[in-house]
Short mmCIF file of C-alpha atoms in Angstrom, two decimals:
data_model
loop_
_atom_site.label_atom_id
_atom_site.label_comp_id
_atom_site.label_asym_id
_atom_site.label_seq_id
_atom_site.Cartn_x
_atom_site.Cartn_y
_atom_site.Cartn_z
CA UNK Q 54 0.00 0.00 0.00
CA UNK Q 55 3.00 2.29 -0.37
CA UNK Q 56 1.99 5.07 -2.75
CA UNK Q 57 3.90 7.75 -4.65
CA UNK Q 58 3.91 10.94 -2.61
CA UNK Q 59 1.50 13.64 -3.69
CA UNK Q 60 3.00 17.07 -3.11
CA UNK Q 61 1.20 19.14 -0.53
CA UNK Q 62 -0.36 22.49 -1.36
CA UNK Q 63 1.06 24.57 1.46
CA UNK Q 64 -1.09 27.65 0.87
CA UNK Q 65 -4.25 25.56 1.33
CA UNK Q 66 -2.73 23.94 4.42
CA UNK Q 67 -2.24 27.42 5.85
CA UNK Q 68 -5.84 28.40 5.13
CA UNK Q 69 -7.05 25.19 6.81
CA UNK Q 70 -5.10 26.19 9.92
CA UNK Q 71 -6.57 29.71 9.90
CA UNK Q 72 -10.06 28.24 9.44
CA UNK Q 73 -9.52 25.88 12.38
CA UNK Q 74 -8.57 28.86 14.55
CA UNK Q 75 -11.68 30.64 13.30
CA UNK Q 76 -13.83 27.77 14.57
CA UNK Q 77 -12.00 27.88 17.92
CA UNK Q 78 -12.78 31.61 18.19
CA UNK Q 79 -16.44 30.97 17.36
CA UNK Q 80 -16.65 28.36 20.12
CA UNK Q 81 -14.84 30.66 22.55
CA UNK Q 82 -17.58 33.24 22.12
CA UNK Q 83 -20.45 30.74 22.01
CA UNK Q 84 -19.36 28.59 24.97
CA UNK Q 85 -17.73 31.15 27.25
CA UNK Q 86 -20.18 33.93 26.44
CA UNK Q 87 -17.31 36.36 25.91
CA UNK Q 88 -15.82 38.17 22.91
CA UNK Q 89 -12.41 39.64 23.71
CA UNK Q 90 -10.82 41.61 20.85
CA UNK Q 91 -14.21 41.59 19.15
CA UNK Q 92 -13.48 44.52 16.84
CA UNK Q 93 -10.59 42.54 15.36
CA UNK Q 94 -12.16 39.08 15.36
CA UNK Q 95 -15.85 39.88 14.80
CA UNK Q 96 -16.36 37.72 11.66
CA UNK Q 97 -15.12 34.64 13.54
CA UNK Q 98 -17.24 35.36 16.62
CA UNK Q 99 -20.26 36.05 14.43
CA UNK Q 100 -20.31 33.00 12.11
CA UNK Q 101 -17.03 31.11 12.45
CA UNK Q 102 -18.92 27.82 12.27
CA UNK Q 103 -19.38 28.40 8.53
CA UNK Q 104 -15.66 27.76 8.06
CA UNK Q 105 -16.49 24.07 8.40
CA UNK Q 106 -17.78 24.32 4.82
CA UNK Q 107 -14.27 25.33 3.77
CA UNK Q 108 -12.97 22.14 5.46
CA UNK Q 109 -15.45 20.04 3.51
CA UNK Q 110 -14.53 21.60 0.15
CA UNK Q 111 -10.80 21.36 0.82
CA UNK Q 112 -11.17 17.76 2.00
CA UNK Q 113 -13.00 16.81 -1.20
CA UNK Q 114 -10.24 18.27 -3.34
CA UNK Q 115 -7.34 16.84 -1.32
CA UNK Q 116 -8.83 13.35 -1.00
CA UNK Q 117 -9.78 13.17 -4.67
CA UNK Q 118 -6.27 14.32 -5.58
CA UNK Q 119 -4.73 11.64 -3.35
CA UNK Q 120 -7.01 8.66 -4.00
CA UNK Q 121 -8.61 9.09 -7.43
CA UNK Q 122 -5.60 7.77 -9.32
CA UNK Q 123 -5.36 4.62 -11.41
CA UNK Q 124 -2.74 3.03 -9.15
CA UNK Q 125 -4.82 3.60 -6.01
CA UNK Q 126 -8.54 4.10 -6.58
CA UNK Q 127 -9.53 0.41 -6.77
CA UNK Q 128 -8.09 -0.47 -3.34
CA UNK Q 129 -11.24 0.36 -1.40
CA UNK Q 130 -10.45 -1.36 1.91
CA UNK Q 131 -6.86 -0.13 1.99
CA UNK Q 132 -7.96 3.41 1.19
CA UNK Q 133 -10.66 3.32 3.84
CA UNK Q 134 -8.21 2.02 6.43
CA UNK Q 135 -5.86 4.90 5.61
CA UNK Q 136 -8.67 7.39 6.25
CA UNK Q 137 -9.55 5.69 9.54
CA UNK Q 138 -5.88 5.72 10.55
CA UNK Q 139 -5.83 9.46 9.87
CA UNK Q 140 -9.06 10.39 11.64
CA UNK Q 141 -9.81 7.91 14.40
CA UNK Q 142 -6.93 7.88 16.94
CA UNK Q 143 -7.19 11.57 17.86
CA UNK Q 144 -10.99 11.35 17.79
CA UNK Q 145 -10.90 8.45 20.26
CA UNK Q 146 -8.53 10.20 22.66
CA UNK Q 147 -10.47 13.48 22.63
CA UNK Q 148 -13.77 11.58 23.03
CA UNK Q 149 -12.48 9.79 26.14
CA UNK Q 150 -11.03 13.03 27.52
CA UNK Q 151 -14.32 14.86 26.94
CA UNK Q 152 -16.37 12.08 28.56
CA UNK Q 153 -14.16 12.24 31.65
CA UNK Q 154 -14.27 16.04 31.82
CA UNK Q 155 -18.06 16.13 31.43
CA UNK Q 156 -18.31 13.81 34.43
CA UNK Q 157 -16.38 16.39 36.48
CA UNK Q 158 -18.47 19.41 35.41
CA UNK Q 159 -21.22 19.12 38.05
CA UNK Q 160 -18.59 18.61 40.78
CA UNK Q 161 -16.96 21.85 39.66
CA UNK Q 162 -20.28 23.70 39.80
CA UNK Q 163 -20.52 23.87 36.01
CA UNK Q 164 -23.46 21.50 35.46
CA UNK Q 165 -25.02 23.92 32.95
CA UNK Q 166 -22.25 23.08 30.49
CA UNK Q 167 -22.96 19.32 30.58
CA UNK Q 168 -24.62 18.25 27.32
CA UNK Q 169 -28.11 16.72 27.42
CA UNK Q 170 -27.00 13.88 25.13
CA UNK Q 171 -23.91 12.82 27.08
CA UNK Q 172 -25.36 9.34 27.57
CA UNK Q 173 -24.43 5.76 26.68
CA UNK Q 174 -26.26 5.80 23.35
CA UNK Q 175 -24.41 8.88 22.14
CA UNK Q 176 -21.11 7.68 23.55
CA UNK Q 177 -21.44 4.54 21.40
CA UNK Q 178 -22.35 6.64 18.36
CA UNK Q 179 -19.22 8.72 18.96
CA UNK Q 180 -17.13 5.63 19.57
CA UNK Q 181 -18.02 4.29 16.10
CA UNK Q 182 -17.82 7.77 14.53
CA UNK Q 183 -21.46 7.77 13.47
CA UNK Q 184 -22.40 10.53 15.89
CA UNK Q 185 -23.85 12.87 13.26
CA UNK Q 186 -25.20 10.82 10.37
CA UNK Q 187 -28.83 10.68 11.48
CA UNK Q 188 -28.94 8.43 14.54
CA UNK Q 189 -28.26 11.20 17.08
CA UNK Q 190 -30.72 13.21 19.14
CA UNK Q 191 -28.48 16.29 19.15
CA UNK Q 192 -24.93 17.44 19.93
CA UNK Q 193 -22.93 15.15 22.19
CA UNK Q 194 -19.49 14.83 23.82
CA UNK Q 195 -16.72 16.47 21.77
CA UNK Q 196 -19.18 18.48 19.70
CA UNK Q 197 -16.79 19.58 16.88
CA UNK Q 198 -16.41 15.88 16.01
CA UNK Q 199 -19.82 16.04 14.31
CA UNK Q 200 -18.07 17.09 11.10
CA UNK Q 201 -15.53 14.26 11.38
CA UNK Q 202 -18.45 11.83 11.54
CA UNK Q 203 -20.15 13.23 8.43
CA UNK Q 204 -16.85 13.44 6.58
CA UNK Q 205 -15.97 9.80 7.26
CA UNK Q 206 -19.40 8.74 5.98
CA UNK Q 207 -18.90 10.79 2.80
CA UNK Q 208 -15.36 9.39 2.47
CA UNK Q 209 -16.78 5.86 2.50
CA UNK Q 210 -19.24 6.74 -0.27
CA UNK Q 211 -16.56 8.48 -2.33
CA UNK Q 212 -13.99 5.70 -2.00
CA UNK Q 213 -16.65 3.13 -2.93
CA UNK Q 214 -17.66 5.19 -5.98
CA UNK Q 215 -14.13 5.63 -7.36
CA UNK Q 216 -13.51 1.90 -6.97
CA UNK Q 217 -16.00 1.50 -9.84
CA UNK Q 218 -15.16 2.22 -13.44
CA UNK Q 219 -14.40 5.87 -14.06
CA UNK Q 220 -17.43 6.70 -16.17
CA UNK Q 221 -19.75 5.01 -13.69
CA UNK Q 222 -18.12 6.89 -10.82
CA UNK Q 223 -18.45 10.22 -12.64
CA UNK Q 224 -22.10 9.59 -13.49
CA UNK Q 225 -22.95 8.55 -9.94
CA UNK Q 226 -21.07 11.51 -8.43
CA UNK Q 227 -22.72 14.05 -10.74
CA UNK Q 228 -26.21 12.62 -10.25
CA UNK Q 229 -25.85 12.44 -6.46
CA UNK Q 230 -24.43 15.96 -6.24
CA UNK Q 231 -27.18 17.61 -8.25
CA UNK Q 232 -29.99 15.68 -6.54
CA UNK Q 233 -28.64 16.68 -3.13
CA UNK Q 234 -28.12 20.28 -4.26
CA UNK Q 235 -31.73 20.40 -5.49
CA UNK Q 236 -33.01 18.84 -2.28
CA UNK Q 237 -30.93 21.10 -0.05
CA UNK Q 238 -31.82 24.25 -1.97
CA UNK Q 239 -35.56 23.77 -1.53
CA UNK Q 240 -35.47 22.33 1.98
CA UNK Q 241 -36.81 24.77 4.53
CA UNK Q 242 -39.26 24.28 7.38
CA UNK Q 243 -41.46 22.26 7.47
CA UNK Q 244 -39.19 20.03 5.36
CA UNK Q 245 -36.33 20.34 7.87
CA UNK Q 246 -37.15 19.39 11.45
CA UNK Q 247 -34.50 18.81 14.15
CA UNK Q 248 -31.61 18.65 11.64
CA UNK Q 249 -33.40 16.12 9.43
CA UNK Q 250 -34.60 16.69 5.90
CA UNK Q 251 -37.90 15.02 5.03
CA UNK Q 252 -37.67 13.30 8.41
CA UNK Q 253 -34.87 10.90 7.42
CA UNK Q 254 -31.77 12.60 5.96
CA UNK Q 255 -29.37 14.38 8.30
CA UNK Q 256 -29.02 17.94 7.02
CA UNK Q 257 -25.36 18.21 8.04
CA UNK Q 258 -24.57 15.01 6.15
CA UNK Q 259 -26.04 16.62 3.03
CA UNK Q 260 -24.11 19.81 3.76
CA UNK Q 261 -20.88 17.82 4.02
CA UNK Q 262 -21.65 15.90 0.82
CA UNK Q 263 -22.22 19.11 -1.13
CA UNK Q 264 -19.02 20.70 0.17
CA UNK Q 265 -16.97 17.57 -0.40
CA UNK Q 266 -18.52 17.14 -3.85
CA UNK Q 267 -17.56 20.70 -4.75
CA UNK Q 268 -13.97 19.88 -3.83
CA UNK Q 269 -14.09 16.77 -6.01
CA UNK Q 270 -15.42 19.01 -8.79
CA UNK Q 271 -12.31 21.21 -8.43
CA UNK Q 272 -10.14 18.11 -8.82
CA UNK Q 273 -11.96 17.10 -11.99
CA UNK Q 274 -11.65 20.59 -13.46
CA UNK Q 275 -7.92 20.81 -12.77
CA UNK Q 276 -6.81 17.23 -13.36
CA UNK Q 277 -9.41 15.59 -15.59
CA UNK Q 278 -10.45 18.50 -17.81
CA UNK Q 279 -6.96 20.08 -17.51
CA UNK Q 280 -8.04 23.59 -16.58
CA UNK Q 281 -4.74 25.51 -16.38
CA UNK Q 282 -5.26 28.50 -14.11
CA UNK Q 283 -1.50 28.95 -13.62
CA UNK Q 284 -1.42 30.62 -17.05
CA UNK Q 285 -3.74 33.30 -15.67
CA UNK Q 286 -1.97 34.16 -12.41
CA UNK Q 287 -3.20 37.76 -12.26
CA UNK Q 288 -6.81 36.72 -12.79
CA UNK Q 289 -6.37 33.99 -10.16
CA UNK Q 290 -5.01 36.54 -7.69
CA UNK Q 291 -7.95 38.89 -8.25
CA UNK Q 292 -10.42 36.00 -8.01
CA UNK Q 293 -8.72 34.70 -4.85
CA UNK Q 294 -8.83 38.08 -3.11
CA UNK Q 295 -12.47 38.48 -4.12
CA UNK Q 296 -13.30 35.00 -2.80
CA UNK Q 297 -11.50 35.63 0.52
CA UNK Q 298 -13.28 38.97 0.81
CA UNK Q 299 -16.58 37.26 0.05
CA UNK Q 300 -15.94 34.66 2.73
CA UNK Q 301 -15.11 37.39 5.27
CA UNK Q 302 -18.31 39.23 4.30
CA UNK Q 303 -20.39 36.07 4.78
CA UNK Q 304 -18.87 35.48 8.21
CA UNK Q 305 -19.48 39.10 9.23
CA UNK Q 306 -23.11 39.29 8.08
CA UNK Q 307 -24.67 35.84 8.47
CA UNK Q 308 -25.30 35.40 12.20
CA UNK Q 309 -25.73 32.35 14.41
CA UNK Q 310 -28.83 30.89 12.72
CA UNK Q 311 -28.36 31.07 8.95
CA UNK Q 312 -30.78 29.78 6.35
CA UNK Q 313 -30.07 27.27 3.61
CA UNK Q 314 -28.91 29.97 1.18
CA UNK Q 315 -26.13 31.06 3.56
CA UNK Q 316 -24.73 27.51 3.68
CA UNK Q 317 -24.88 27.21 -0.11
CA UNK Q 318 -23.15 30.57 -0.49
CA UNK Q 319 -20.50 29.52 2.03
CA UNK Q 320 -19.82 26.34 0.05
CA UNK Q 321 -19.70 28.26 -3.25
CA UNK Q 322 -17.25 30.89 -1.97
CA UNK Q 323 -15.09 28.24 -0.27
CA UNK Q 324 -14.96 26.43 -3.61
CA UNK Q 325 -13.65 29.57 -5.29
CA UNK Q 326 -10.99 29.97 -2.58
CA UNK Q 327 -9.72 26.41 -3.04
CA UNK Q 328 -9.87 26.66 -6.84
CA UNK Q 329 -8.02 29.94 -7.38
CA UNK Q 330 -5.51 30.43 -4.55
CA UNK Q 331 -3.00 27.73 -5.66
CA UNK Q 332 -2.66 29.58 -8.98
CA UNK Q 333 -1.96 32.96 -7.40
CA UNK Q 334 1.79 33.53 -7.02
CA UNK Q 335 1.24 36.41 -4.60
CA UNK Q 336 -1.02 34.51 -2.21
CA UNK Q 337 1.13 31.38 -2.45
CA UNK Q 338 4.10 33.40 -1.24
CA UNK Q 339 2.13 34.96 1.61
CA UNK Q 340 0.52 31.72 2.78
CA UNK Q 341 3.57 29.49 2.44
CA UNK Q 342 5.43 30.97 5.40
CA UNK Q 343 6.46 28.35 7.94
CA UNK Q 344 4.28 29.48 10.89
CA UNK Q 345 1.16 29.36 8.71
CA UNK Q 346 1.92 25.98 7.16
CA UNK Q 347 2.69 24.59 10.63
CA UNK Q 348 -0.71 25.86 11.76
CA UNK Q 349 -2.12 23.87 8.85
CA UNK Q 350 -0.20 20.78 10.00
CA UNK Q 351 -1.74 20.89 13.46
CA UNK Q 352 -5.19 22.07 12.33
CA UNK Q 353 -6.88 18.70 12.94
CA UNK Q 354 -5.56 18.69 16.48
CA UNK Q 355 -6.62 22.31 16.97
CA UNK Q 356 -10.09 21.39 15.79
CA UNK Q 357 -10.54 18.36 18.06
CA UNK Q 358 -8.67 19.40 21.20
CA UNK Q 359 -10.10 22.87 21.74
CA UNK Q 360 -13.48 21.72 23.11
CA UNK Q 361 -12.07 19.44 25.84
CA UNK Q 362 -9.60 22.22 26.66
CA UNK Q 363 -12.56 24.58 27.11
CA UNK Q 364 -13.94 22.11 29.64
CA UNK Q 365 -10.58 22.09 31.42
CA UNK Q 366 -10.65 25.89 31.67
CA UNK Q 367 -14.20 25.76 33.02
CA UNK Q 368 -13.40 23.10 35.61
CA UNK Q 369 -10.25 24.80 36.83
CA UNK Q 370 -12.18 28.02 37.21
CA UNK Q 371 -11.05 31.56 36.60
CA UNK Q 372 -10.66 33.00 40.08
CA UNK Q 373 -13.00 35.27 41.99
CA UNK Q 374 -14.26 37.00 38.86
CA UNK Q 375 -15.73 33.74 37.57
CA UNK Q 376 -16.74 33.43 33.92
CA UNK Q 377 -16.37 37.20 33.43
CA UNK Q 378 -12.62 36.78 33.18
CA UNK Q 379 -13.09 35.10 29.80
CA UNK Q 380 -13.72 38.62 28.50
CA UNK Q 381 -10.08 39.40 29.20
CA UNK Q 382 -7.79 39.54 26.15
CA UNK Q 383 -5.10 37.93 28.33
CA UNK Q 384 -7.39 34.96 29.07
CA UNK Q 385 -8.16 34.68 25.36
CA UNK Q 386 -4.46 34.70 24.43
CA UNK Q 387 -3.76 32.14 27.17
CA UNK Q 388 -6.49 29.84 25.91
CA UNK Q 389 -5.37 30.05 22.26
CA UNK Q 390 -1.75 29.50 23.33
CA UNK Q 391 -2.70 26.38 25.30
CA UNK Q 392 -4.72 25.04 22.35
CA UNK Q 393 -1.78 25.55 19.99
CA UNK Q 394 0.74 24.03 22.41
CA UNK Q 395 -1.40 20.96 23.14
CA UNK Q 396 -2.19 20.57 19.45
CA UNK Q 397 1.49 20.62 18.58
CA UNK Q 398 2.07 17.81 21.06
CA UNK Q 399 -0.89 15.69 19.94
CA UNK Q 400 0.10 16.15 16.31
CA UNK Q 401 3.67 15.02 16.91
CA UNK Q 402 3.14 12.32 19.53
CA UNK Q 403 -0.36 11.02 18.72
CA UNK Q 404 -1.58 11.84 15.20
CA UNK Q 405 1.56 10.95 13.24
CA UNK Q 406 2.73 7.88 15.21
CA UNK Q 407 -0.73 6.32 15.46
CA UNK Q 408 -1.40 6.82 11.75
CA UNK Q 409 1.95 5.27 10.82
CA UNK Q 410 1.40 2.38 13.25
CA UNK Q 411 -2.04 1.53 11.86
CA UNK Q 412 -0.94 1.77 8.23
CA UNK Q 413 2.12 -0.38 8.95
CA UNK Q 414 -0.13 -2.94 10.67
CA UNK Q 415 -2.34 -3.05 7.58
CA UNK Q 416 0.69 -3.50 5.32
CA UNK Q 417 2.07 -6.31 7.48
CA UNK Q 418 -1.30 -8.06 7.43
CA UNK Q 419 -1.48 -7.68 3.66
CA UNK Q 420 2.00 -9.13 3.20
CA UNK Q 421 1.15 -12.13 5.41
CA UNK Q 422 -1.99 -12.83 3.37
CA UNK Q 423 -0.04 -12.58 0.12
CA UNK Q 424 2.62 -14.91 1.52
CA UNK Q 425 0.01 -17.48 2.59
CA UNK Q 426 -1.70 -17.29 -0.80
CA UNK Q 427 1.67 -17.71 -2.52
CA UNK Q 428 2.51 -20.77 -0.43
CA UNK Q 429 -0.84 -22.33 -1.28
CA UNK Q 430 -0.22 -21.82 -4.97
CA UNK Q 431 3.23 -23.39 -4.69
CA UNK Q 432 1.73 -26.36 -2.88
#
């Protein structure tokens, strides 16, 4: 299962890191009820959750670029195991940490922060990473992991589709995308009730599928239909700046309870960002600086560790001033610094080693099976 290395797109890594921090800032305001440095960070406090759509689009592009290749696409089980090795270890550790911390919340006088769905059913859903595909009653445990759940489900569908013949995969992908887009576009109350469309389809799973599908569409444009935006670097720079400005405008004006159109617009603008920025020499230079690309490296850890770290801050308390101290810029800087430091450690000592261990285990198992099959043939 050793594959030729696909070069990373550092400018998109950097944007993923910035987006992860944007989600952290959104949760800081939403969970702590405080907005330090609001004049500077208002778009993130206002609608930072919409940056998850950028994750979905970027994931679709990156995964299609890595897996939809002749030498790899037909290895469904191996590809799926690689995705699990990438996503699951950190999810498991942060799930267990969150479950333990939630148990301590009432003892620390913070019972109001305990989630209503922190029960055995939802723990099992989280354990199997199906916590947000339609079986759940609401948010539970490490709440940001909802998007990891939907993404893994969409990954399974995508990897299964590309294991088919190319034309069949393209037809299925296009048909599914446009049917879901049509359904999502016209789905408003009473068609959406409690995060379910038509009573059966999880709305966030559809949202993830549309974002991921848009990223796959970028891959097809650039690598299948050979769209060469590098020849139009100035246009790409203008389009990139416009897309980033559009994304900032959406974050600043949408609010905490957006309608369907806001999500579709967020996906569309995120698609433009992912499409044009790699072809802009100016933005590549700006976003390829080491601190930004490192932030991209640890972005998955930033995304999954920040919620349990919020619980730690709540349990430890903030002195005589109580929750009001979260309004302090110093407390905000301290929290972000802790998130980045912990994320650096989990990336280096958990994410990378566990992924390598699981992939090596799969390769060893595969070699043993091949050896046994070879011995049988010789016999």
